[in-house]
Amino acid sequence: MVLIHYKKTELNQFLYECNGNTPNDQVIKDLVEINNMRIILDRLACAMEDLATNGPLKPEDTRGLSEQSLIDAAIETMAPEKKPWAVTPQQLLPGQRLNPDKTSYRTGVIQTEELSQMVIENCNKVKQAISKNLVDLKQCLTTKIVQEQLDLLRGCMMICYPGYHGLPPWEPAREILEGQYDTQATFTEQYDFLDEKNTSLWWAGKELLRGKLLQDFIGKNDKTKIIVRLQKTGGGAPVREPAVDAETQKKMMAFYYKKQQEQKELEAENEDQYLNSQWANPKQLKQQLMGASDQISWKPK
């Protein structure tokens, strides 16, 4: 099996395994799916943790508002279907608890302690299952594994909010599970949400062309490990990885800055200052042989 190490950044990387006779189209399809699912799962897990901790998200008009006068003014111009989500309910339904959100972005109405704990624990499991640390542990990801993690979070959501009842349409966790979340507009270039039809595969500075097999480029040795990049088609070869990591580069810059400052201090000193030193005296050897030194004066005092 060929071990493929996909690496976008230090935070976005994973291992994938396949046979050498696998078509490049299939490799690209699997890598893109795993990459995109890792991004979605990470965002979904964070959204569900927020939901379990501080309740559903308020309407955009009242998010972050803590003063009642500002909240009332925003509610007056709000659509009728949004108003119930803009204020904290006076009476909680059976099994609900109140945990006010310090940022005033969420309603603060949450489920029972048991359900909230269950959601948080499963979210942590999912984060570990797709973590970049799996690369150091030499554990590979597959499309089946990431799909299982999505099903796990979907099941948790159905237990807490059957049929998404009790969640507003703009709740991020609900939007992601319903396929309505705009991932491309949310995530940065660091994570790189990819389009399978518009993505090319690169290794060792060359593109692994579609329509051919993986072994056409890396050889028939299945005990091979390669580091690949996914790049937008037509964008040319991806930027090579820096020779040193960020931490080492910081140390190197600090060292060279220190040496530069020392050099400036040396240049600022008087260039003739060394002439006053004993070792710079051209008559030093003669004086030592004669038993004389600068302390002897031949003139009467």
Tab-separated table of C-alpha atoms in Angstrom:
chain	number	residue	atom	x	y	z
A	1	MET	CA	0.000	0.000	0.000
A	2	VAL	CA	1.220	3.490	-0.899
A	3	LEU	CA	1.164	5.853	2.095
A	4	ILE	CA	0.070	9.334	1.022
A	5	HIS	CA	0.683	12.249	3.366
A	6	TYR	CA	-1.570	15.147	2.404
A	7	LYS	CA	-0.228	18.368	3.889
A	8	LYS	CA	-1.717	21.807	3.318
A	9	THR	CA	-0.347	23.400	6.503
A	10	GLU	CA	0.871	22.228	9.891
A	11	LEU	CA	-2.750	22.333	11.088
A	12	ASN	CA	-4.309	20.728	8.025
A	13	GLN	CA	-2.722	17.366	7.251
A	14	PHE	CA	-3.623	13.675	7.311
A	15	LEU	CA	-2.546	10.260	6.041
A	16	TYR	CA	-4.278	8.229	3.322
A	17	GLU	CA	-3.459	4.759	2.023
A	18	CYS	CA	-4.167	3.109	-1.339
A	19	ASN	CA	-2.755	0.682	-3.896
A	20	GLY	CA	-0.270	1.813	-6.503
A	21	ASN	CA	-2.652	0.846	-9.320
A	22	THR	CA	-5.358	3.218	-8.036
A	23	PRO	CA	-6.474	5.774	-10.659
A	24	ASN	CA	-5.398	9.324	-9.891
A	25	ASP	CA	-9.017	10.445	-10.289
A	26	GLN	CA	-10.013	8.214	-7.363
A	27	VAL	CA	-7.119	9.434	-5.232
A	28	ILE	CA	-8.111	13.065	-5.854
A	29	LYS	CA	-11.766	12.278	-5.103
A	30	ASP	CA	-10.936	10.607	-1.775
A	31	LEU	CA	-8.417	13.250	-0.685
A	32	VAL	CA	-10.809	16.105	-1.487
A	33	GLU	CA	-13.669	14.404	0.352
A	34	ILE	CA	-11.574	13.706	3.451
A	35	ASN	CA	-10.162	17.241	3.441
A	36	ASN	CA	-13.598	18.847	3.135
A	37	MET	CA	-15.191	16.524	5.692
A	38	ARG	CA	-12.465	17.303	8.232
A	39	ILE	CA	-13.239	21.000	7.854
A	40	ILE	CA	-16.986	20.421	8.172
A	41	LEU	CA	-16.600	18.097	11.162
A	42	ASP	CA	-14.353	20.552	12.982
A	43	ARG	CA	-16.830	23.398	12.451
A	44	LEU	CA	-19.805	21.182	13.366
A	45	ALA	CA	-18.161	19.954	16.567
A	46	CYS	CA	-17.407	23.534	17.659
A	47	ALA	CA	-20.961	24.655	16.825
A	48	MET	CA	-22.495	21.769	18.781
A	49	GLU	CA	-20.271	22.503	21.791
A	50	ASP	CA	-21.497	26.117	21.749
A	51	LEU	CA	-25.080	24.890	21.424
A	52	ALA	CA	-24.701	22.497	24.362
A	53	THR	CA	-23.037	25.185	26.492
A	54	ASN	CA	-25.029	28.349	25.752
A	55	GLY	CA	-28.080	27.320	23.727
A	56	PRO	CA	-29.310	28.314	20.242
A	57	LEU	CA	-27.955	31.326	18.371
A	58	LYS	CA	-29.954	34.566	18.577
A	59	PRO	CA	-31.131	36.451	15.473
A	60	GLU	CA	-28.398	38.563	13.894
A	61	ASP	CA	-30.144	41.795	14.939
A	62	THR	CA	-29.695	41.128	18.669
A	63	ARG	CA	-26.391	39.255	18.800
A	64	GLY	CA	-23.958	40.857	21.201
A	65	LEU	CA	-26.530	43.251	22.671
A	66	SER	CA	-26.685	43.237	26.468
A	67	GLU	CA	-28.614	46.435	27.233
A	68	GLN	CA	-32.360	45.868	27.301
A	69	SER	CA	-33.119	49.193	25.586
A	70	LEU	CA	-31.029	48.220	22.562
A	71	ILE	CA	-32.607	44.769	22.468
A	72	ASP	CA	-36.129	46.235	22.545
A	73	ALA	CA	-35.270	48.646	19.730
A	74	ALA	CA	-33.930	45.794	17.590
A	75	ILE	CA	-36.975	43.610	18.257
A	76	GLU	CA	-39.354	46.329	17.041
A	77	THR	CA	-37.955	46.161	13.501
A	78	MET	CA	-37.517	42.380	13.501
A	79	ALA	CA	-39.597	39.881	11.528
A	80	PRO	CA	-42.319	38.213	13.690
A	81	GLU	CA	-40.861	34.692	13.282
A	82	LYS	CA	-37.510	35.853	14.710
A	83	LYS	CA	-38.817	37.610	17.810
A	84	PRO	CA	-39.212	34.488	20.021
A	85	TRP	CA	-35.479	33.763	19.563
A	86	ALA	CA	-34.410	37.301	20.456
A	87	VAL	CA	-35.243	37.137	24.174
A	88	THR	CA	-34.722	34.620	26.949
A	89	PRO	CA	-38.033	32.816	27.675
A	90	GLN	CA	-39.676	33.448	31.025
A	91	GLN	CA	-40.629	29.803	31.461
A	92	LEU	CA	-38.420	26.883	30.503
A	93	LEU	CA	-39.767	23.626	29.126
A	94	PRO	CA	-39.297	20.414	31.131
A	95	GLY	CA	-35.693	19.260	30.938
A	96	GLN	CA	-34.320	22.655	29.938
A	97	ARG	CA	-31.809	24.715	31.914
A	98	LEU	CA	-30.600	28.289	31.743
A	99	ASN	CA	-26.917	29.152	31.320
A	100	PRO	CA	-26.619	32.826	30.230
A	101	ASP	CA	-24.151	33.551	27.456
A	102	LYS	CA	-21.553	36.152	28.500
A	103	THR	CA	-21.186	37.311	24.896
A	104	SER	CA	-24.978	37.693	24.443
A	105	TYR	CA	-24.805	35.780	21.164
A	106	ARG	CA	-26.904	32.829	22.340
A	107	THR	CA	-30.166	32.458	24.253
A	108	GLY	CA	-28.647	30.505	27.172
A	109	VAL	CA	-31.400	27.830	27.082
A	110	ILE	CA	-29.716	24.399	27.097
A	111	GLN	CA	-30.680	20.758	27.547
A	112	THR	CA	-30.220	18.605	30.617
A	113	GLU	CA	-26.764	18.170	32.088
A	114	GLU	CA	-26.666	14.563	30.908
A	115	LEU	CA	-27.444	15.456	27.285
A	116	SER	CA	-25.074	18.421	27.274
A	117	GLN	CA	-22.249	16.273	28.613
A	118	MET	CA	-22.982	13.588	26.038
A	119	VAL	CA	-22.718	16.122	23.198
A	120	ILE	CA	-19.454	17.619	24.473
A	121	GLU	CA	-17.845	14.191	24.969
A	122	ASN	CA	-18.759	13.039	21.450
A	123	CYS	CA	-17.552	16.303	19.954
A	124	ASN	CA	-14.175	15.755	21.632
A	125	LYS	CA	-14.059	12.196	20.256
A	126	VAL	CA	-14.720	13.448	16.744
A	127	LYS	CA	-11.990	16.093	17.027
A	128	GLN	CA	-9.519	13.423	18.112
A	129	ALA	CA	-10.625	11.119	15.282
A	130	ILE	CA	-9.714	13.737	12.648
A	131	SER	CA	-6.825	15.412	14.471
A	132	LYS	CA	-3.556	16.294	12.743
A	133	ASN	CA	-1.835	14.329	15.520
A	134	LEU	CA	-2.888	11.128	13.735
A	135	VAL	CA	-0.008	11.791	11.331
A	136	ASP	CA	2.512	11.320	14.162
A	137	LEU	CA	0.627	8.193	15.253
A	138	LYS	CA	0.733	6.893	11.645
A	139	GLN	CA	-3.034	6.407	11.544
A	140	CYS	CA	-4.733	6.842	8.173
A	141	LEU	CA	-8.101	8.397	7.426
A	142	THR	CA	-10.668	7.078	4.983
A	143	THR	CA	-13.919	8.416	3.589
A	144	LYS	CA	-15.719	5.792	5.684
A	145	ILE	CA	-14.136	7.007	8.914
A	146	VAL	CA	-15.044	10.659	8.389
A	147	GLN	CA	-18.585	9.716	7.359
A	148	GLU	CA	-18.951	7.698	10.581
A	149	GLN	CA	-17.918	10.746	12.592
A	150	LEU	CA	-20.532	12.854	10.814
A	151	ASP	CA	-23.204	10.234	11.543
A	152	LEU	CA	-22.162	10.241	15.207
A	153	LEU	CA	-22.679	13.991	15.547
A	154	ARG	CA	-25.925	13.817	13.580
A	155	GLY	CA	-27.188	11.173	16.006
A	156	CYS	CA	-26.310	13.362	18.996
A	157	MET	CA	-28.218	16.242	17.451
A	158	MET	CA	-31.295	14.078	16.832
A	159	ILE	CA	-31.267	12.940	20.459
A	160	CYS	CA	-31.123	16.497	21.806
A	161	TYR	CA	-33.269	18.188	19.156
A	162	PRO	CA	-35.420	15.607	17.289
A	163	GLY	CA	-36.167	16.892	13.823
A	164	TYR	CA	-34.230	20.056	14.758
A	165	HIS	CA	-37.221	21.087	16.853
A	166	GLY	CA	-36.231	23.963	19.114
A	167	LEU	CA	-33.506	25.249	16.803
A	168	PRO	CA	-33.755	28.368	14.609
A	169	PRO	CA	-32.994	28.034	10.883
A	170	TRP	CA	-29.810	30.119	11.279
A	171	GLU	CA	-28.255	27.836	13.925
A	172	PRO	CA	-24.807	26.814	12.463
A	173	ALA	CA	-25.051	23.183	13.623
A	174	ARG	CA	-28.416	22.787	11.911
A	175	GLU	CA	-27.232	24.525	8.743
A	176	ILE	CA	-24.216	22.204	8.456
A	177	LEU	CA	-26.256	19.037	8.953
A	178	GLU	CA	-28.851	20.207	6.439
A	179	GLY	CA	-26.152	21.094	3.899
A	180	GLN	CA	-27.027	24.798	3.969
A	181	TYR	CA	-23.821	26.109	5.554
A	182	ASP	CA	-21.610	28.226	3.270
A	183	THR	CA	-18.258	26.642	4.051
A	184	GLN	CA	-16.347	28.333	1.228
A	185	ALA	CA	-17.238	31.805	2.503
A	186	THR	CA	-16.386	30.941	6.112
A	187	PHE	CA	-13.060	29.137	6.018
A	188	THR	CA	-9.726	30.700	5.207
A	189	GLU	CA	-7.027	29.681	2.754
A	190	GLN	CA	-5.298	27.907	5.620
A	191	TYR	CA	-7.948	25.155	5.568
A	192	ASP	CA	-8.787	25.304	1.853
A	193	PHE	CA	-12.251	23.900	1.123
A	194	LEU	CA	-11.773	22.187	-2.253
A	195	ASP	CA	-13.844	21.450	-5.356
A	196	GLU	CA	-13.139	17.967	-6.686
A	197	LYS	CA	-13.771	18.850	-10.341
A	198	ASN	CA	-11.397	21.818	-10.161
A	199	THR	CA	-8.536	20.246	-8.180
A	200	SER	CA	-5.225	18.742	-9.308
A	201	LEU	CA	-2.799	16.498	-7.432
A	202	TRP	CA	0.903	17.402	-7.102
A	203	TRP	CA	3.915	15.469	-5.860
A	204	ALA	CA	7.635	16.308	-6.043
A	205	GLY	CA	6.949	19.402	-8.129
A	206	LYS	CA	4.970	17.569	-10.840
A	207	GLU	CA	1.273	17.085	-11.449
A	208	LEU	CA	-0.162	13.561	-11.217
A	209	LEU	CA	-2.404	13.722	-14.266
A	210	ARG	CA	-5.963	12.502	-14.305
A	211	GLY	CA	-6.714	9.467	-16.444
A	212	LYS	CA	-3.538	7.711	-15.325
A	213	LEU	CA	-2.605	5.430	-12.430
A	214	LEU	CA	-0.684	6.433	-9.342
A	215	GLN	CA	2.097	3.958	-10.164
A	216	ASP	CA	2.689	5.671	-13.521
A	217	PHE	CA	4.368	8.474	-11.565
A	218	ILE	CA	5.741	6.925	-8.366
A	219	GLY	CA	6.673	3.466	-9.662
A	220	LYS	CA	5.331	0.012	-8.840
A	221	ASN	CA	6.784	-0.191	-5.331
A	222	ASP	CA	3.756	-0.212	-3.033
A	223	LYS	CA	5.913	0.365	0.057
A	224	THR	CA	6.288	4.027	-0.774
A	225	LYS	CA	5.443	7.173	1.180
A	226	ILE	CA	4.849	10.433	-0.657
A	227	ILE	CA	3.858	13.942	0.452
A	228	VAL	CA	1.258	15.470	-1.849
A	229	ARG	CA	-0.574	18.768	-2.264
A	230	LEU	CA	-3.967	19.538	-3.747
A	231	GLN	CA	-4.022	22.634	-5.922
A	232	LYS	CA	-6.661	24.480	-7.906
A	233	THR	CA	-6.482	23.351	-11.520
A	234	GLY	CA	-4.609	25.848	-13.639
A	235	GLY	CA	-2.976	27.479	-10.642
A	236	GLY	CA	0.455	26.020	-11.338
A	237	ALA	CA	2.654	24.113	-8.914
A	238	PRO	CA	1.951	24.697	-5.206
A	239	VAL	CA	4.396	26.701	-3.122
A	240	ARG	CA	7.120	24.550	-1.659
A	241	GLU	CA	7.159	24.003	2.068
A	242	PRO	CA	9.665	26.198	3.979
A	243	ALA	CA	12.986	24.514	4.787
A	244	VAL	CA	12.575	25.335	8.493
A	245	ASP	CA	9.503	25.582	10.673
A	246	ALA	CA	8.174	28.848	12.097
A	247	GLU	CA	9.692	28.342	15.559
A	248	THR	CA	13.180	27.662	14.199
A	249	GLN	CA	12.903	30.653	11.890
A	250	LYS	CA	12.074	32.917	14.844
A	251	LYS	CA	15.164	31.721	16.712
A	252	MET	CA	17.348	32.273	13.655
A	253	MET	CA	16.005	35.797	13.159
A	254	ALA	CA	16.629	36.621	16.833
A	255	PHE	CA	20.216	35.308	16.576
A	256	TYR	CA	21.003	37.336	13.433
A	257	TYR	CA	19.432	40.456	14.932
A	258	LYS	CA	21.646	40.108	18.000
A	259	LYS	CA	24.759	39.706	15.840
A	260	GLN	CA	23.747	42.744	13.797
A	261	GLN	CA	23.411	44.873	16.924
A	262	GLU	CA	26.827	43.723	18.169
A	263	GLN	CA	28.359	44.621	14.808
A	264	LYS	CA	26.846	48.119	14.953
A	265	GLU	CA	28.295	48.642	18.439
A	266	LEU	CA	31.765	47.627	17.245
A	267	GLU	CA	31.586	49.985	14.266
A	268	ALA	CA	30.538	52.850	16.538
A	269	GLU	CA	33.703	52.545	18.682
A	270	ASN	CA	36.893	54.566	17.912
A	271	GLU	CA	38.966	52.631	15.376
A	272	ASP	CA	42.262	53.880	16.928
A	273	GLN	CA	41.340	52.929	20.457
A	274	TYR	CA	43.379	49.724	20.309
A	275	LEU	CA	46.623	51.760	19.850
A	276	ASN	CA	46.577	52.596	23.556
A	277	SER	CA	46.868	48.921	24.429
A	278	GLN	CA	50.220	47.443	25.517
A	279	TRP	CA	50.079	44.683	22.921
A	280	ALA	CA	49.930	47.294	20.116
A	281	ASN	CA	53.269	48.925	21.143
A	282	PRO	CA	55.802	48.212	18.309
A	283	LYS	CA	58.763	48.665	20.755
A	284	GLN	CA	57.410	46.201	23.295
A	285	LEU	CA	59.919	43.398	22.477
A	286	LYS	CA	62.934	45.736	22.555
A	287	GLN	CA	61.894	47.187	25.896
A	288	GLN	CA	61.463	43.728	27.399
A	289	LEU	CA	64.956	42.659	26.232
A	290	MET	CA	66.505	45.801	27.727
A	291	GLY	CA	64.570	45.383	30.928
A	292	ALA	CA	62.836	48.644	30.336
A	293	SER	CA	59.182	49.533	30.147
A	294	ASP	CA	56.927	52.544	29.798
A	295	GLN	CA	57.218	53.102	33.513
A	296	ILE	CA	60.906	54.204	33.193
A	297	SER	CA	61.575	57.809	32.386
A	298	TRP	CA	64.998	58.945	31.037
A	299	LYS	CA	64.353	62.565	31.786
A	300	PRO	CA	64.790	64.092	35.229
A	301	LYS	CA	61.540	64.772	36.961
